[in-house]
GROMACS .gro file of C-alpha atoms in nm:
model
  385
    1MET     CA    1  19.403   7.742  15.219
    2ASN     CA    2  19.371   8.062  15.428
    3ILE     CA    3  19.033   8.143  15.580
    4ASP     CA    4  18.954   8.451  15.415
    5THR     CA    5  18.984   8.236  15.063
    6LEU     CA    6  18.771   7.970  15.215
    7CYS     CA    7  18.492   8.240  15.304
    8VAL     CA    8  18.485   8.319  14.924
    9THR     CA    9  18.525   8.015  14.741
   10GLY     CA   10  18.476   7.733  15.013
   11LYS     CA   11  18.685   7.433  15.009
   12ILE     CA   12  18.749   7.285  14.658
   13ASP     CA   13  18.586   6.989  14.718
   14TYR     CA   14  18.296   7.146  14.828
   15GLN     CA   15  18.106   7.175  14.504
   16PRO     CA   16  17.734   7.260  14.447
   17ASN     CA   17  17.560   6.963  14.253
   18ASP     CA   18  17.456   7.216  13.992
   19LYS     CA   19  17.673   7.154  13.672
   20THR     CA   20  17.600   7.478  13.504
   21GLY     CA   21  17.917   7.669  13.633
   22ALA     CA   22  17.705   7.923  13.798
   23ILE     CA   23  17.929   8.137  14.049
   24ALA     CA   24  17.654   8.196  14.296
   25LEU     CA   25  17.523   7.885  14.496
   26PRO     CA   26  17.206   7.780  14.326
   27ILE     CA   27  16.874   7.771  14.559
   28TYR     CA   28  16.758   7.437  14.582
   29GLN     CA   29  16.375   7.516  14.633
   30SER     CA   30  16.236   7.186  14.654
   31ALA     CA   31  16.060   7.011  14.939
   32THR     CA   32  16.137   6.673  14.804
   33PHE     CA   33  16.363   6.487  14.552
   34ALA     CA   34  16.300   6.218  14.282
   35HIS     CA   35  16.450   5.864  14.331
   36PRO     CA   36  16.639   5.739  14.027
   37GLU     CA   37  16.483   5.376  14.098
   38LEU     CA   38  16.385   5.153  14.374
   39GLY     CA   39  16.663   5.147  14.610
   40LYS     CA   40  16.868   5.426  14.502
   41SER     CA   41  16.895   5.800  14.601
   42THR     CA   42  17.076   6.121  14.493
   43GLY     CA   43  17.176   6.185  14.826
   44TYR     CA   44  16.890   6.396  14.871
   45ASP     CA   45  16.515   6.274  14.944
   46TYR     CA   46  16.308   6.543  15.136
   47SER     CA   47  16.472   6.888  15.251
   48ARG     CA   48  16.392   6.854  15.604
   49LEU     CA   49  16.633   6.569  15.620
   50LYS     CA   50  16.889   6.716  15.372
   51ASN     CA   51  16.870   6.990  15.118
   52PRO     CA   52  17.168   7.050  14.871
   53THR     CA   53  17.173   7.449  14.956
   54ARG     CA   54  17.195   7.383  15.352
   55ASP     CA   55  17.461   7.089  15.286
   56TYR     CA   56  17.685   7.318  15.100
   57LEU     CA   57  17.662   7.598  15.349
   58GLU     CA   58  17.721   7.327  15.656
   59LYS     CA   59  18.014   7.206  15.488
   60LEU     CA   60  18.157   7.567  15.435
   61VAL     CA   61  18.086   7.676  15.826
   62ALA     CA   62  18.238   7.343  15.911
   63SER     CA   63  18.530   7.436  15.737
   64LEU     CA   64  18.588   7.756  15.856
   65ASP     CA   65  18.587   7.622  16.216
   66ASN     CA   66  18.841   7.328  16.115
   67ALA     CA   67  18.532   7.090  16.201
   68GLU     CA   68  18.428   6.769  16.048
   69PHE     CA   69  18.048   6.835  16.109
   70GLY     CA   70  17.860   7.123  16.060
   71PHE     CA   71  17.463   7.195  16.127
   72ALA     CA   72  17.266   7.481  15.998
   73PHE     CA   73  16.932   7.584  16.210
   74ASN     CA   74  16.660   7.841  16.153
   75CYS     CA   75  16.819   8.063  16.432
   76GLY     CA   76  17.085   8.044  16.710
   77LEU     CA   77  16.857   7.958  16.977
   78ALA     CA   78  16.761   7.677  16.762
   79ALA     CA   79  17.107   7.557  16.721
   80ILE     CA   80  17.164   7.581  17.108
   81THR     CA   81  16.824   7.391  17.151
   82ALA     CA   82  16.926   7.127  16.927
   83LEU     CA   83  17.256   7.071  17.103
   84PHE     CA   84  17.105   7.043  17.443
   85ASP     CA   85  16.840   6.796  17.277
   86ALA     CA   86  17.122   6.591  17.125
   87ILE     CA   87  17.307   6.613  17.475
   88ILE     CA   88  17.012   6.458  17.642
   89LEU     CA   89  16.953   6.159  17.419
   90ASP     CA   90  17.248   6.025  17.587
   91SER     CA   91  17.134   6.057  17.926
   92LYS     CA   92  16.938   5.798  18.137
   93LYS     CA   93  16.536   5.854  18.230
   94ASP     CA   94  16.510   6.092  18.500
   95GLU     CA   95  16.882   6.183  18.505
   96LYS     CA   96  16.953   6.529  18.592
   97ILE     CA   97  17.247   6.685  18.413
   98HIS     CA   98  17.432   6.963  18.557
   99VAL     CA   99  17.548   7.239  18.340
  100ILE     CA  100  17.812   7.508  18.425
  101CYS     CA  101  17.751   7.849  18.232
  102SER     CA  102  17.943   8.174  18.183
  103ASP     CA  103  17.754   8.436  18.406
  104ASP     CA  104  17.819   8.684  18.100
  105LEU     CA  105  17.571   8.503  17.857
  106TYR     CA  106  17.348   8.597  17.594
  107GLY     CA  107  16.994   8.634  17.776
  108GLY     CA  108  16.797   8.397  17.551
  109THR     CA  109  17.051   8.121  17.608
  110GLU     CA  110  16.981   8.208  18.008
  111ARG     CA  111  16.596   8.163  17.939
  112PHE     CA  112  16.636   7.866  17.739
  113LEU     CA  113  16.826   7.675  18.008
  114GLY     CA  114  16.589   7.805  18.290
  115THR     CA  115  16.292   7.716  18.157
  116VAL     CA  116  16.294   7.451  17.851
  117GLY     CA  117  16.631   7.323  17.974
  118GLN     CA  118  16.510   7.265  18.331
  119LYS     CA  119  16.203   7.035  18.198
  120LEU     CA  120  16.421   6.878  17.996
  121GLY     CA  121  16.623   6.785  18.307
  122PHE     CA  122  16.921   7.018  18.295
  123GLU     CA  123  17.016   7.211  18.628
  124THR     CA  124  17.245   7.500  18.554
  125ASP     CA  125  17.484   7.709  18.756
  126PHE     CA  126  17.586   8.060  18.612
  127VAL     CA  127  17.948   8.143  18.744
  128ASP     CA  128  18.228   8.390  18.619
  129THR     CA  129  18.410   8.153  18.412
  130THR     CA  130  18.698   8.413  18.386
  131GLU     CA  131  18.824   8.223  18.696
  132LEU     CA  132  18.880   7.838  18.685
  133SER     CA  133  18.834   7.811  19.057
  134ASN     CA  134  18.483   7.951  19.010
  135ILE     CA  135  18.413   7.661  18.766
  136LYS     CA  136  18.609   7.390  18.983
  137SER     CA  137  18.364   7.515  19.302
  138ALA     CA  138  18.058   7.477  19.085
  139ALA     CA  139  18.131   7.129  18.988
  140LYS     CA  140  17.927   6.853  19.091
  141PRO     CA  141  17.957   6.462  19.020
  142ASN     CA  142  17.664   6.522  18.750
  143THR     CA  143  17.840   6.790  18.575
  144LYS     CA  144  17.834   6.712  18.185
  145VAL     CA  145  17.825   7.039  18.046
  146ILE     CA  146  18.032   7.356  18.057
  147PHE     CA  147  17.904   7.639  17.847
  148ILE     CA  148  18.103   7.961  17.772
  149GLU     CA  149  18.063   8.254  17.561
  150THR     CA  150  18.376   8.445  17.496
  151PRO     CA  151  18.385   8.756  17.491
  152GLY     CA  152  18.097   8.743  17.710
  153ASN     CA  153  17.745   8.903  17.639
  154PRO     CA  154  17.724   9.210  17.714
  155LEU     CA  155  18.025   9.267  17.988
  156MET     CA  156  18.303   9.142  17.729
  157LYS     CA  157  18.428   8.889  17.970
  158ILE     CA  158  18.696   8.658  17.855
  159THR     CA  159  18.740   8.280  17.949
  160ASP     CA  160  19.046   8.076  17.873
  161ILE     CA  161  18.940   7.794  17.639
  162GLN     CA  162  19.206   7.562  17.664
  163LEU     CA  163  19.232   7.592  18.025
  164THR     CA  164  18.857   7.521  18.040
  165ALA     CA  165  18.833   7.239  17.809
  166GLU     CA  166  19.125   7.071  17.983
  167TYR     CA  167  18.920   7.096  18.330
  168ALA     CA  168  18.588   7.003  18.133
  169HIS     CA  169  18.757   6.668  18.008
  170SER     CA  170  18.906   6.588  18.338
  171ILE     CA  171  18.567   6.544  18.486
  172GLY     CA  172  18.411   6.378  18.192
  173ALA     CA  173  18.227   6.696  18.093
  174ILE     CA  174  18.228   6.864  17.744
  175LEU     CA  175  18.259   7.218  17.664
  176ILE     CA  176  18.058   7.430  17.436
  177VAL     CA  177  18.164   7.764  17.329
  178ASP     CA  178  17.922   8.029  17.199
  179ASN     CA  179  18.174   8.198  16.935
  180THR     CA  180  17.912   8.452  16.794
  181PHE     CA  181  18.124   8.782  16.882
  182LEU     CA  182  18.430   8.669  16.706
  183THR     CA  183  18.337   8.422  16.466
  184PRO     CA  184  18.573   8.139  16.303
  185TYR     CA  185  18.759   8.431  16.109
  186LEU     CA  186  18.914   8.580  16.466
  187GLN     CA  187  18.884   8.249  16.685
  188GLN     CA  188  18.852   7.890  16.665
  189PRO     CA  189  18.742   7.738  16.980
  190LEU     CA  190  18.780   7.364  16.833
  191GLY     CA  191  19.156   7.407  16.795
  192PHE     CA  192  19.173   7.486  17.190
  193GLY     CA  193  18.977   7.173  17.296
  194ALA     CA  194  18.627   7.286  17.279
  195ASP     CA  195  18.376   7.004  17.206
  196ALA     CA  196  18.146   7.211  17.028
  197VAL     CA  197  18.080   7.535  16.878
  198VAL     CA  198  17.761   7.713  16.834
  199GLN     CA  199  17.715   8.071  16.701
  200SER     CA  200  17.420   8.269  16.573
  201GLY     CA  201  17.461   8.289  16.201
  202THR     CA  202  17.206   8.595  16.221
  203LYS     CA  203  17.500   8.795  16.343
  204PHE     CA  204  17.842   8.834  16.160
  205LEU     CA  205  17.801   8.544  15.945
  206CYS     CA  206  17.510   8.662  15.771
  207GLY     CA  207  17.623   9.000  15.822
  208HIS     CA  208  17.331   9.211  15.667
  209ASN     CA  209  17.067   9.188  15.922
  210ASP     CA  210  16.824   9.015  15.672
  211THR     CA  211  16.782   8.644  15.790
  212LEU     CA  212  16.817   8.422  16.066
  213ALA     CA  213  17.045   8.141  16.128
  214GLY     CA  214  17.221   7.945  16.371
  215PHE     CA  215  17.542   7.692  16.358
  216VAL     CA  216  17.675   7.402  16.552
  217THR     CA  217  18.012   7.280  16.439
  218THR     CA  218  18.186   6.997  16.608
  219ASN     CA  219  18.443   6.678  16.568
  220ASP     CA  220  18.257   6.461  16.800
  221LYS     CA  221  18.128   6.205  16.542
  222LYS     CA  222  17.882   6.050  16.837
  223LEU     CA  223  17.754   6.416  16.909
  224ALA     CA  224  17.719   6.478  16.527
  225GLU     CA  225  17.497   6.157  16.497
  226LYS     CA  226  17.258   6.293  16.788
  227LEU     CA  227  17.243   6.616  16.628
  228GLU     CA  228  17.148   6.474  16.261
  229THR     CA  229  16.874   6.267  16.465
  230ILE     CA  230  16.736   6.605  16.603
  231THR     CA  231  16.752   6.799  16.288
  232LYS     CA  232  16.548   6.553  16.107
  233THR     CA  233  16.301   6.506  16.401
  234THR     CA  234  16.210   6.830  16.494
  235GLY     CA  235  16.271   7.022  16.145
  236SER     CA  236  16.485   7.287  16.270
  237GLY     CA  237  16.710   7.270  15.982
  238LEU     CA  238  16.766   7.584  15.784
  239ALA     CA  239  16.571   7.700  15.490
  240PRO     CA  240  16.728   7.690  15.157
  241PHE     CA  241  16.680   8.044  15.061
  242ASP     CA  242  16.798   8.138  15.400
  243SER     CA  243  17.101   7.909  15.355
  244PHE     CA  244  17.192   8.098  15.021
  245LEU     CA  245  17.180   8.422  15.207
  246LEU     CA  246  17.393   8.276  15.461
  247VAL     CA  247  17.652   8.173  15.193
  248ARG     CA  248  17.654   8.517  15.035
  249GLY     CA  249  17.706   8.670  15.342
  250ILE     CA  250  18.009   8.466  15.445
  251LYS     CA  251  18.181   8.539  15.116
  252THR     CA  252  18.263   8.925  15.258
  253LEU     CA  253  18.318   8.775  15.635
  254ALA     CA  254  18.688   8.854  15.624
  255VAL     CA  255  18.678   9.198  15.481
  256ARG     CA  256  18.370   9.300  15.705
  257MET     CA  257  18.548   9.174  16.011
  258GLU     CA  258  18.846   9.370  15.933
  259ARG     CA  259  18.672   9.700  15.895
  260GLN     CA  260  18.469   9.647  16.191
  261CYS     CA  261  18.758   9.575  16.415
  262GLN     CA  262  18.911   9.886  16.301
  263ASN     CA  263  18.630  10.092  16.350
  264ALA     CA  264  18.565   9.953  16.696
  265LEU     CA  265  18.917  10.038  16.773
  266ALA     CA  266  18.862  10.393  16.714
  267ILE     CA  267  18.549  10.433  16.864
  268VAL     CA  268  18.690  10.289  17.203
  269GLU     CA  269  18.974  10.569  17.163
  270SER     CA  270  18.694  10.851  17.112
  271LEU     CA  271  18.472  10.711  17.407
  272LYS     CA  272  18.783  10.712  17.650
  273LYS     CA  273  18.784  11.091  17.611
  274ASN     CA  274  18.405  11.163  17.674
  275PRO     CA  275  18.335  11.284  18.026
  276ARG     CA  276  17.996  11.108  18.005
  277VAL     CA  277  18.154  10.780  17.969
  278LYS     CA  278  18.235  10.633  18.305
  279GLY     CA  279  18.371  10.268  18.189
  280ILE     CA  280  18.433  10.075  17.859
  281LEU     CA  281  18.403   9.710  17.837
  282PHE     CA  282  18.639   9.571  17.539
  283PRO     CA  283  18.879   9.319  17.522
  284GLY     CA  284  19.103   9.497  17.313
  285LEU     CA  285  19.216   9.747  17.609
  286PRO     CA  286  19.545   9.667  17.725
  287GLU     CA  287  19.427   9.741  18.072
  288SER     CA  288  19.123   9.463  18.069
  289LYS     CA  289  19.124   9.164  18.258
  290GLY     CA  290  19.123   8.905  17.963
  291PHE     CA  291  19.309   9.103  17.733
  292GLU     CA  292  19.610   8.878  17.721
  293ILE     CA  293  19.419   8.560  17.721
  294CYS     CA  294  19.213   8.708  17.425
  295ARG     CA  295  19.515   8.804  17.232
  296ARG     CA  296  19.619   8.471  17.276
  297GLN     CA  297  19.343   8.253  17.172
  298ALA     CA  298  19.205   8.515  16.902
  299LYS     CA  299  19.362   8.681  16.619
  300GLY     CA  300  19.154   9.007  16.687
  301PHE     CA  301  18.934   9.163  16.959
  302GLY     CA  302  18.614   9.220  16.752
  303SER     CA  303  18.386   9.489  16.703
  304MET     CA  304  18.142   9.466  17.034
  305ILE     CA  305  18.173   9.754  17.278
  306SER     CA  306  17.982   9.807  17.606
  307PHE     CA  307  18.023  10.120  17.793
  308TYR     CA  308  17.840  10.267  18.098
  309VAL     CA  309  17.747  10.649  18.067
  310ASP     CA  310  17.679  10.865  18.400
  311SER     CA  311  17.297  10.833  18.417
  312ARG     CA  312  16.998  10.687  18.310
  313GLU     CA  313  16.907  11.052  18.141
  314THR     CA  314  17.210  10.993  17.941
  315VAL     CA  315  17.081  10.662  17.802
  316GLU     CA  316  16.762  10.803  17.696
  317LYS     CA  317  16.907  11.085  17.536
  318VAL     CA  318  17.176  10.876  17.343
  319LEU     CA  319  16.889  10.613  17.225
  320ARG     CA  320  16.699  10.926  17.109
  321SER     CA  321  16.953  11.119  16.954
  322VAL     CA  322  17.160  10.879  16.738
  323LYS     CA  323  17.122  10.918  16.368
  324VAL     CA  324  17.370  10.727  16.191
  325ILE     CA  325  17.362  10.454  16.429
  326HIS     CA  326  17.022  10.260  16.471
  327PHE     CA  327  16.883  10.183  16.811
  328ALA     CA  328  16.820   9.805  16.751
  329GLU     CA  329  16.859   9.440  16.881
  330SER     CA  330  17.100   9.208  16.727
  331LEU     CA  331  17.451   9.275  16.615
  332GLY     CA  332  17.743   9.151  16.356
  333GLY     CA  333  17.562   9.328  16.069
  334VAL     CA  334  17.735   9.636  15.829
  335ASP     CA  335  17.503   9.875  16.004
  336THR     CA  336  17.618   9.997  16.337
  337LEU     CA  337  17.352   9.881  16.610
  338ILE     CA  338  17.335  10.033  16.972
  339THR     CA  339  17.144   9.818  17.245
  340TYR     CA  340  17.009   9.848  17.590
  341PRO     CA  341  17.065   9.516  17.756
  342ALA     CA  342  16.853   9.603  18.072
  343THR     CA  343  16.528   9.620  17.844
  344GLN     CA  344  16.651   9.411  17.543
  345THR     CA  345  16.882   9.111  17.566
  346HIS     CA  346  16.878   9.064  17.893
  347VAL     CA  347  16.516   9.168  18.011
  348ASP     CA  348  16.430   8.820  18.164
  349VAL     CA  349  16.701   8.805  18.374
  350PRO     CA  350  16.596   8.943  18.726
  351GLU     CA  351  16.684   9.307  18.781
  352ALA     CA  352  16.899   9.261  19.128
  353GLU     CA  353  17.086   8.978  18.954
  354ARG     CA  354  17.135   9.213  18.661
  355ASN     CA  355  17.255   9.488  18.861
  356ALA     CA  356  17.485   9.235  19.059
  357ARG     CA  357  17.651   9.111  18.744
  358GLY     CA  358  17.708   9.495  18.640
  359ILE     CA  359  17.433   9.486  18.360
  360THR     CA  360  17.289   9.808  18.518
  361ASP     CA  361  17.052  10.070  18.384
  362THR     CA  362  17.339  10.280  18.261
  363LEU     CA  363  17.493  10.023  18.033
  364LEU     CA  364  17.479  10.037  17.656
  365ARG     CA  365  17.616   9.785  17.406
  366LEU     CA  366  17.762   9.884  17.062
  367SER     CA  367  17.792   9.637  16.747
  368VAL     CA  368  18.014   9.852  16.512
  369GLY     CA  369  17.958   9.824  16.163
  370ILE     CA  370  18.151   9.915  15.821
  371GLU     CA  371  18.048  10.281  15.789
  372ASN     CA  372  18.300  10.551  15.803
  373LYS     CA  373  18.473  10.548  16.148
  374ASP     CA  374  18.452  10.946  16.155
  375ASP     CA  375  18.076  10.969  16.110
  376LEU     CA  376  18.004  10.685  16.375
  377ILE     CA  377  18.244  10.878  16.631
  378GLU     CA  378  18.057  11.228  16.538
  379ASP     CA  379  17.730  11.038  16.572
  380LEU     CA  380  17.804  10.921  16.916
  381GLN     CA  381  17.988  11.214  17.050
  382GLU     CA  382  17.690  11.448  16.950
  383ALA     CA  383  17.429  11.206  17.123
  384LEU     CA  384  17.672  11.219  17.431
  385LEU     CA  385  17.642  11.584  17.480
   0.00000   0.00000   0.00000
């Protein structure tokens, strides 16, 4: 079955327990479930452990990723936390686990690894993973995890998933890919050798900026068992109503992504002509470093654009002047949002390090929505006057 059909219907064998024939997924807003008799269960006992609405969503997202196992959490960072909690369950007491991460990574992930992750026993190095030689140079005997985000956030760096997976496995490490920017509709990392995929369901999967969610998918049974233990122990599973909203949002994922990608390409062409724009970061530009790799491992370039303007004053004017576009954090929804990474998504990264990476005070990030492209272009161009 094609993925755009899967988004709407799910797999044929993924049927809700409801027998009324309802087209919309029922919301099982129940904390607990009755047992038919002693020693028997309906398969659902307590919603912290398993809930029918969340169960359906998890199977749906797993099917989109061509994964056997899927887990839904109450936000993207909860998904990342659960994944690292699951990894630490396999470690020996006082063992330090070395993690190699992309240096173009969501700021919240960096904050987690630098604070809670450090306390859990992870030591992390951030490197430019677009070059495998950098990963090899950073590797240590205790390197057990390589974590990449591709395209990166916010610099849109592209990492070769297959090449990185092959190297990770050669040293006994696992590869985790944050696939938030492209979603399973455009990119399927497990098919290129990744061991686990994490994504913020708040973004494109939900698509309407009205709930928080996070997902982990994997074909690794042992890792899945650990994730199940973490979910029922920490209580971080997604609530029934939020699960319903995600299923509803995913139904239109394919059509939204197509429109958003088309709009992004048109906006990039417009930004190229603006004298105040001093650089555009977008994997769909043929001259960009990762163009060929992205084209090989994804069927589209997404709708995330970062661009540099000529001054901090221009940044302030743009953020003050946009009318159709909203100045807000987050991404992936039907509404176009503009974000200032230096004070929003990456505010916890030290300024000197931000600047060294290219996250300067003249960088803006645009999440392109489904509005008419001409209105978006006009709004941006007027703000950039």
